[in-house]
Short mmCIF file of C-alpha atoms (C1' of nucleotides) in Angstrom, two decimals:
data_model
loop_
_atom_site.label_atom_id
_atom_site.label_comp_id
_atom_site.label_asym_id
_atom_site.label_seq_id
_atom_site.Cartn_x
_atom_site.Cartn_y
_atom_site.Cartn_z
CA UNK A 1 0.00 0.00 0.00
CA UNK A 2 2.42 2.32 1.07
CA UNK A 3 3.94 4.39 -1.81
CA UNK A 4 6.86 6.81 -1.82
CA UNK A 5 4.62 9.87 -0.17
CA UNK A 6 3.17 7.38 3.06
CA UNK A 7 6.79 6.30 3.25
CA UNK A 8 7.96 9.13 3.73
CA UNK A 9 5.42 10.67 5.96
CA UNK A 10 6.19 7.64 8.16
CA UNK A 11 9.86 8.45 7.66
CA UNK A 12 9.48 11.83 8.74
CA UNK A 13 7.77 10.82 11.64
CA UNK A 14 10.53 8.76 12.74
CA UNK A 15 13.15 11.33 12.41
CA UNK A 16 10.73 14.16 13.59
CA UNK A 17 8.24 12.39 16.10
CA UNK A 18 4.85 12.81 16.33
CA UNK A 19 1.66 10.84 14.45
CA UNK A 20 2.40 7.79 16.71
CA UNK A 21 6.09 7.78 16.82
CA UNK A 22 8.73 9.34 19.29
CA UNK A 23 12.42 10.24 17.54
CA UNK A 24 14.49 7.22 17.03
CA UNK A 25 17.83 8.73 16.99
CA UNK A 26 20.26 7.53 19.56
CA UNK A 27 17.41 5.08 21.08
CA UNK A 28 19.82 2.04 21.87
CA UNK A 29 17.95 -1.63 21.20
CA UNK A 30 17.76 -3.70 24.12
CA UNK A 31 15.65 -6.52 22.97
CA UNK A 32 13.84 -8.00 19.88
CA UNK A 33 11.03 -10.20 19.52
CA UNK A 34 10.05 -11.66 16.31
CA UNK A 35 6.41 -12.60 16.23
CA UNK A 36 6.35 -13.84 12.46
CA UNK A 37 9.06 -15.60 11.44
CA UNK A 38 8.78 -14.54 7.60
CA UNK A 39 9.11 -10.99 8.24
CA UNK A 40 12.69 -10.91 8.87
CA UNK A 41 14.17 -11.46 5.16
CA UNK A 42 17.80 -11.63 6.25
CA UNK A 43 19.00 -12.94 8.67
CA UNK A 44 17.86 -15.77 10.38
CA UNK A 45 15.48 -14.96 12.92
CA UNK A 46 17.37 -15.64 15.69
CA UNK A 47 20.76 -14.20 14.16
CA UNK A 48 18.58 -10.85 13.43
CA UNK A 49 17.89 -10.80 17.40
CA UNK A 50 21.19 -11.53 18.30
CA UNK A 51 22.67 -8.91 16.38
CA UNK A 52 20.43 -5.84 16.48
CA UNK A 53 20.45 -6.06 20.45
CA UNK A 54 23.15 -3.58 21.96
CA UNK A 55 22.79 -1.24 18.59
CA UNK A 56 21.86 2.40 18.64
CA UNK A 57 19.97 4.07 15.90
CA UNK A 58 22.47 6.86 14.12
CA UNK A 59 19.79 7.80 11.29
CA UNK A 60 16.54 7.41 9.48
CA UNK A 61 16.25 7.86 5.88
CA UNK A 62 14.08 6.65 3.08
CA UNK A 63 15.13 5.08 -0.35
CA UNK A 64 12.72 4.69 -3.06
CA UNK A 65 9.74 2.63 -0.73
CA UNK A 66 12.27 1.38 1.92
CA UNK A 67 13.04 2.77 5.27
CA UNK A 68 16.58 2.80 6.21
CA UNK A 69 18.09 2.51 9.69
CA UNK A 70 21.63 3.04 10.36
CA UNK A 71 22.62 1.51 13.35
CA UNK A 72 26.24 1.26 14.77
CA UNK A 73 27.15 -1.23 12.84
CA UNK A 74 24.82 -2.64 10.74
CA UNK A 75 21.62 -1.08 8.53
CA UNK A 76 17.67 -2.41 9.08
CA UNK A 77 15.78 -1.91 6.08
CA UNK A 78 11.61 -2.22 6.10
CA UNK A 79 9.56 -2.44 3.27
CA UNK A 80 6.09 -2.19 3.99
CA UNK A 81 4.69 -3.61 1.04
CA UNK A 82 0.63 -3.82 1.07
CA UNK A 83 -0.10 -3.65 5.36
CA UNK A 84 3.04 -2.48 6.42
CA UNK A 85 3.27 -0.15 9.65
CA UNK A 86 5.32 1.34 11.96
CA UNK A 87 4.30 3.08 15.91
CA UNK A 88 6.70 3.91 18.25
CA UNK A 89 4.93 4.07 21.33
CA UNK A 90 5.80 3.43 25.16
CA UNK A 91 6.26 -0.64 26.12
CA UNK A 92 3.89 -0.27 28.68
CA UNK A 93 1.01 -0.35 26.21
CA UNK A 94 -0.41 -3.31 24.77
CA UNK A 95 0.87 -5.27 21.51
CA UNK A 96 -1.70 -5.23 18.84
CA UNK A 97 -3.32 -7.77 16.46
CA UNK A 98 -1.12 -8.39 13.72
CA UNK A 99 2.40 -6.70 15.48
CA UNK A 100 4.85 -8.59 13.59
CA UNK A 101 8.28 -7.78 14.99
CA UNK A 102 8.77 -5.36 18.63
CA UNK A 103 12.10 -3.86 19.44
CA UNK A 104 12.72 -2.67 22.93
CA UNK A 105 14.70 0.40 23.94
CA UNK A 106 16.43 1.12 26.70
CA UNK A 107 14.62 4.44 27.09
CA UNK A 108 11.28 2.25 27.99
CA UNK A 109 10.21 2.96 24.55
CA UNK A 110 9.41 0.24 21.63
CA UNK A 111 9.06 0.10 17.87
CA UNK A 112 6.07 -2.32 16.22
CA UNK A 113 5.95 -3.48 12.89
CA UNK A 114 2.47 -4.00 12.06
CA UNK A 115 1.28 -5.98 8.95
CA UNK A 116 -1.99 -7.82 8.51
CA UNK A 117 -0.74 -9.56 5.23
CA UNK A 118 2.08 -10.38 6.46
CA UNK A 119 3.87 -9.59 3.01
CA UNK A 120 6.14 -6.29 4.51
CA UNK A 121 10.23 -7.72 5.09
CA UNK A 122 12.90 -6.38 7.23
CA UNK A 123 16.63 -6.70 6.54
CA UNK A 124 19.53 -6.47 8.95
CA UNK A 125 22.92 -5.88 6.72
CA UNK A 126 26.46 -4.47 6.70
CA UNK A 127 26.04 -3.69 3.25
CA UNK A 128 22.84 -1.94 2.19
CA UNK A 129 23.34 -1.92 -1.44
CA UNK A 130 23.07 -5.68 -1.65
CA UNK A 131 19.19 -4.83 -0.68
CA UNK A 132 18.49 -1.55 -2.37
CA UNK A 133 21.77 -1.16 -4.93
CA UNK A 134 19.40 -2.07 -7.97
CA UNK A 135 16.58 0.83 -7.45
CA UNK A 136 15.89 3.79 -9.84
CA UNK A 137 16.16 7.30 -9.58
CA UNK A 138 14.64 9.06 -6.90
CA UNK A 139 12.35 11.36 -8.59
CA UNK A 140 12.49 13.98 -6.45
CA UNK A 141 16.08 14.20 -6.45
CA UNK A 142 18.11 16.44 -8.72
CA UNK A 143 19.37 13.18 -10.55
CA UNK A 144 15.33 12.67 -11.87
CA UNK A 145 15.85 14.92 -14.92
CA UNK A 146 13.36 15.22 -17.74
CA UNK A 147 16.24 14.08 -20.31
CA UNK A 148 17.13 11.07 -17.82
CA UNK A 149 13.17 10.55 -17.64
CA UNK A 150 13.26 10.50 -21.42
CA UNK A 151 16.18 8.07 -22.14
CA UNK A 152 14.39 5.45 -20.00
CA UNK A 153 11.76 5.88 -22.09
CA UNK A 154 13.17 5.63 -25.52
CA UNK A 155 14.88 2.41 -24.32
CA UNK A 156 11.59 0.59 -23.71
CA UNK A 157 8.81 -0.73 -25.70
CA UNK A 158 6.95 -1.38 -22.47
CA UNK A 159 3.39 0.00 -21.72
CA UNK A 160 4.18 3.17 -19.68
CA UNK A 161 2.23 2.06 -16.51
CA UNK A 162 3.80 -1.05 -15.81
CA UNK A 163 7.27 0.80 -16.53
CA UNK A 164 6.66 3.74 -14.14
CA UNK A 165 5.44 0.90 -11.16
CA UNK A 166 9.76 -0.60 -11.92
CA UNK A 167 11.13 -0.23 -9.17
CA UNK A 168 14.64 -0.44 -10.92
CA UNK A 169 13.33 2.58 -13.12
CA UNK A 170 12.34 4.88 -10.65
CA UNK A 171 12.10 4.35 -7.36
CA UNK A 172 8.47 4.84 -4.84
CA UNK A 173 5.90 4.76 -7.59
CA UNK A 174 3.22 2.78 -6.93
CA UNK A 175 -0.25 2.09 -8.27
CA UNK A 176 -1.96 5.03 -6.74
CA UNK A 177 0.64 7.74 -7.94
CA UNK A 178 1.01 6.00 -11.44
CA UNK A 179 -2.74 6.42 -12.24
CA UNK A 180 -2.48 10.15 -10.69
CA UNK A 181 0.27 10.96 -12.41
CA UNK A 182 -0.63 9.54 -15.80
CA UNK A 183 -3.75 11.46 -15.72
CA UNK A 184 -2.29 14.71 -14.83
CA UNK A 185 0.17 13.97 -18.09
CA UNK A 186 -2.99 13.03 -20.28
CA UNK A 187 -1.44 9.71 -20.80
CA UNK A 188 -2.79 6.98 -21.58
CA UNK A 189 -1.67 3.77 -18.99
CA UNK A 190 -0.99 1.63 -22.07
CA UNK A 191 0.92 3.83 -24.43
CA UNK A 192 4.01 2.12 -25.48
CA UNK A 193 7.16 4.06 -23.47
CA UNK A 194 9.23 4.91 -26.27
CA UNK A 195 6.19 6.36 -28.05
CA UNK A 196 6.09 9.76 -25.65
CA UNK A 197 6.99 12.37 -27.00
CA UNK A 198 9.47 14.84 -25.28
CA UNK A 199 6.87 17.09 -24.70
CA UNK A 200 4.56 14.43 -23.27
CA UNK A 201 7.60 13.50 -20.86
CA UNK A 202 8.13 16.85 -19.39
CA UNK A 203 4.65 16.62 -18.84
CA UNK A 204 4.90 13.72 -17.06
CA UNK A 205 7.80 14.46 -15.11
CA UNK A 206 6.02 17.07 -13.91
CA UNK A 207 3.01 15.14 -12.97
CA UNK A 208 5.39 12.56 -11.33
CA UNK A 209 7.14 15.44 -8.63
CA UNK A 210 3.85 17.25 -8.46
CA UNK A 211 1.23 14.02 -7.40
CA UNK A 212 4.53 12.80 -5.16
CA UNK A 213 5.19 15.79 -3.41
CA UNK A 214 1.07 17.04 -2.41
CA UNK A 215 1.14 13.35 -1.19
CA UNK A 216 3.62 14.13 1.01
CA UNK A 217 2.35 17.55 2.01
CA UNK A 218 -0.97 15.82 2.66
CA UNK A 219 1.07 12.94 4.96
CA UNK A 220 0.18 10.15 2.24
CA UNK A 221 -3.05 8.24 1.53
CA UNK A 222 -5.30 6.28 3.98
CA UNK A 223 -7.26 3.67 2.21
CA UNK A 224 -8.46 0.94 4.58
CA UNK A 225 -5.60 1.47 6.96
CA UNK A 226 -5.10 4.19 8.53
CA UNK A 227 -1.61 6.21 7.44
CA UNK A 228 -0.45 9.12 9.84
CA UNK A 229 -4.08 10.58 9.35
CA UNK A 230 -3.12 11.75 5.51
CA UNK A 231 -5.88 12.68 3.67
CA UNK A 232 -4.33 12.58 -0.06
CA UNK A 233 -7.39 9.77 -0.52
CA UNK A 234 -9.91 13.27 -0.62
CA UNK A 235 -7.67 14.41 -3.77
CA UNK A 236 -7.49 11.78 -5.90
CA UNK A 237 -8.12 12.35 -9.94
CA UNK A 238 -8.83 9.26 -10.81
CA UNK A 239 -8.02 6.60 -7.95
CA UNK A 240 -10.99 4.32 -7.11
CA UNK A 241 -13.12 6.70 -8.74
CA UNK A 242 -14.61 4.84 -11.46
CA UNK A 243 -18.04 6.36 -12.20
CA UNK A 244 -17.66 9.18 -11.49
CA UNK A 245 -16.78 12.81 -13.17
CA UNK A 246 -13.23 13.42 -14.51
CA UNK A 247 -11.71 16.50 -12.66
CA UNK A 248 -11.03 18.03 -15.76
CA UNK A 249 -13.38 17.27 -18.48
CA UNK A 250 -16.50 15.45 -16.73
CA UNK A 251 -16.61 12.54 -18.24
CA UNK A 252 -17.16 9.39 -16.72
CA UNK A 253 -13.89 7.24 -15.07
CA UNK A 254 -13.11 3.80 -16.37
CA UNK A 255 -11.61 1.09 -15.03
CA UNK A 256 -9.49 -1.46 -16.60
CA UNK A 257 -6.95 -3.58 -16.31
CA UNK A 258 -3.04 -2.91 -17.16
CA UNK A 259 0.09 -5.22 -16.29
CA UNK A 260 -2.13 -6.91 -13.84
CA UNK A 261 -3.54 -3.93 -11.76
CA UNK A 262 -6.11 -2.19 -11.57
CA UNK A 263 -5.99 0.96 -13.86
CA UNK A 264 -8.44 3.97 -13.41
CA UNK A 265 -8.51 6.48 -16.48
CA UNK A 266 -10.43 9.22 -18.03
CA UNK A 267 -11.39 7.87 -21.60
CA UNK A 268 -11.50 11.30 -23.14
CA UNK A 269 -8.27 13.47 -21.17
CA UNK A 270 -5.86 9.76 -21.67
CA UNK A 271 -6.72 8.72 -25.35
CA UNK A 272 -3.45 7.08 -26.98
CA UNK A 273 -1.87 9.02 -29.84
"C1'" DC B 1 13.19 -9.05 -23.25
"C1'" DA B 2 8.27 -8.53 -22.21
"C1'" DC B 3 4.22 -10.35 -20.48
"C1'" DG B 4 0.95 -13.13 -17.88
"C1'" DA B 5 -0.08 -16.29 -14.19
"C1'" DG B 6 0.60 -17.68 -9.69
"C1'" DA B 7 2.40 -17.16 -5.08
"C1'" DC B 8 2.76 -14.85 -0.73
"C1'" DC B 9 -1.28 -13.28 3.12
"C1'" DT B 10 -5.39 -11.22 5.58
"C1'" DG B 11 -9.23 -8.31 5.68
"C1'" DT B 12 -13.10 -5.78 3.65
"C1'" DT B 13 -16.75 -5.12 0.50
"C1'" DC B 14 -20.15 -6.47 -2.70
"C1'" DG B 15 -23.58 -9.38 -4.98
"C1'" DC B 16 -26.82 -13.06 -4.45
"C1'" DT C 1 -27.68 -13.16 7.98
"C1'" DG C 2 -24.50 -16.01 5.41
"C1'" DC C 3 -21.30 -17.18 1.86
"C1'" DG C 4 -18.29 -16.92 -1.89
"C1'" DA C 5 -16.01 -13.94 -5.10
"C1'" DA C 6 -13.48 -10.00 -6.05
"C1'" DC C 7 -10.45 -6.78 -4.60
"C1'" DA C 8 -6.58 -4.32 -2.03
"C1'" DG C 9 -1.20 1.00 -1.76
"C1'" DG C 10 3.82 -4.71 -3.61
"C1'" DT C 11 7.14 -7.72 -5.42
"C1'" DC C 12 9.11 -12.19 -6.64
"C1'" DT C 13 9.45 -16.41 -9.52
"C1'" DC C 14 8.39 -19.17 -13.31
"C1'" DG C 15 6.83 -20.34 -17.93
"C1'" DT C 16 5.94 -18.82 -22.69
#
DNA sequence: CACGAGACCTGTTCGC
DNA sequence: TGCGAACAGGTCTCGT
């Protein structure tokens, strides 16, 4: 569920406090308990335990949909995937349904990882590019230029959807801010990538940084979970929104299928040239 | 290389 | 009310 904008609201959050969390800087780990096995990608279980414990956090970034925690000597990376949450709350209070790994502090404090599907993964690694080295650009960095937009483009004869949700293309797009984005571009989901035009990518890098950055000024999405209370769900274009009026033109929303996900267009702003 | 199907999981919603 | 099907913000693997 969580894209680039509710990751990095959560990020934030972290580094910040606030919306459920307290700062994690300097908070030293004095115990872990794994409650699902699966969650913990690398390592073992009982290795991750073993070596997290007596590790303080020294900073809390984001990468493309990952959260990144450098500890003394090691990094934890969490994906959230579709569930995935994070609270950092006092250990007095009670675990929750579906709390999938705890780690203590010594400051009395805990973080939960919460995930009802149980698909979100946490790695504990020396070397963090052997988890994240193959991700895109970060489109909100400098690096995310229209011309380096374009060349990806040019180089694929993929449908542009499916190519904007790569991962190794660019980095935090996900199904919600692909179909936002795409309308915003007046592009059609399907349109071969190395069709677009130059003119239709600058138009859609521009949709990309703009959709990404009022998700994160509106702390993110909350569709059936709750995210941080962000209310980018009130502001969708075309996201679950099928019947009703296009934004910009009035005419009815479709949806349809594309690589596999659902797709939500307007059939008269996204027609394919 | 590109695409589709299936897997991994649980919870909610919708139609009958 | 109950029950099954469809669907969900993601990604990986396998077969064609």
């Amino acid at each position: 569920m969580p894209e680039l904008p509710e990751v990095e609201t959560i990020v934030r959050a972290l580094q910040r406090g606030g919306q459920g969390c307290s700062p994690l800087l300097d908070k030293k780990v004095t115990g872990a308990i794994v409650l699902w096995a699966r969650t913990i990608a690398e390592p073992r279980a009982d290795l991750f335990v073993q070596q997290i414990v007596g590790q303080s956090v020294r900073g809390v970034s984001r990468r493309g949909k990952f959260i990144r925690i450098d500890l003394d000597r090691q990094v934890m990376l969490i994906h959230l995937r579709m569930s995935g949450d994070i609270r950092v709350e006092d250990q007095v209070i009670a675990l929750q349904p579906h709390d999938r790994l705890i780690l203590n502090f010594v400051d009395g404090t805990r973080l939960a990882f919460n995930d009802a599907r149980k698909f979100g993964r946490v790695w504990l690694v020396a070397e963090p590019e052997s988890v994240i080295g193959g991700l895109g650009l970060e489109p909100l960095e400098r690096s995310f230029t229209p011309a380096a937009l374009h060349r990806r483009l040019q180089n694929s004869a993929r449908q542009i959807k499916p190519l904007l949700l790569d991962q190794t293309v660019i980095a935090g797009i996900g199904n919600i801010y692909a179909d936002e984005a795409l309308h915003m571009a007046r592009i059609h989901p399907m349109t071969p990538a190395r069709k677009i035009d130059q003119e239709q990518t600058r138009a859609l890098w521009d949709a990309i940084r703009e959709v990404l950055r009022e998700g994160i000024r509106r702390n993110g999405a909350s569709i059936d979970w709750v995210y941080r209370g962000g209310d980018f769900q009130n502001y969708f274009r075309v996201y679950q929104r099928s019947g009703r009026a296009c934004p910009e033109c009035g005419t009815t929303i479709e949806r349809v299928i594309v690589g596999q996900r659902g797709t939500h267009i307007c059939p008269c702003c996204q027609v394919m040239k």
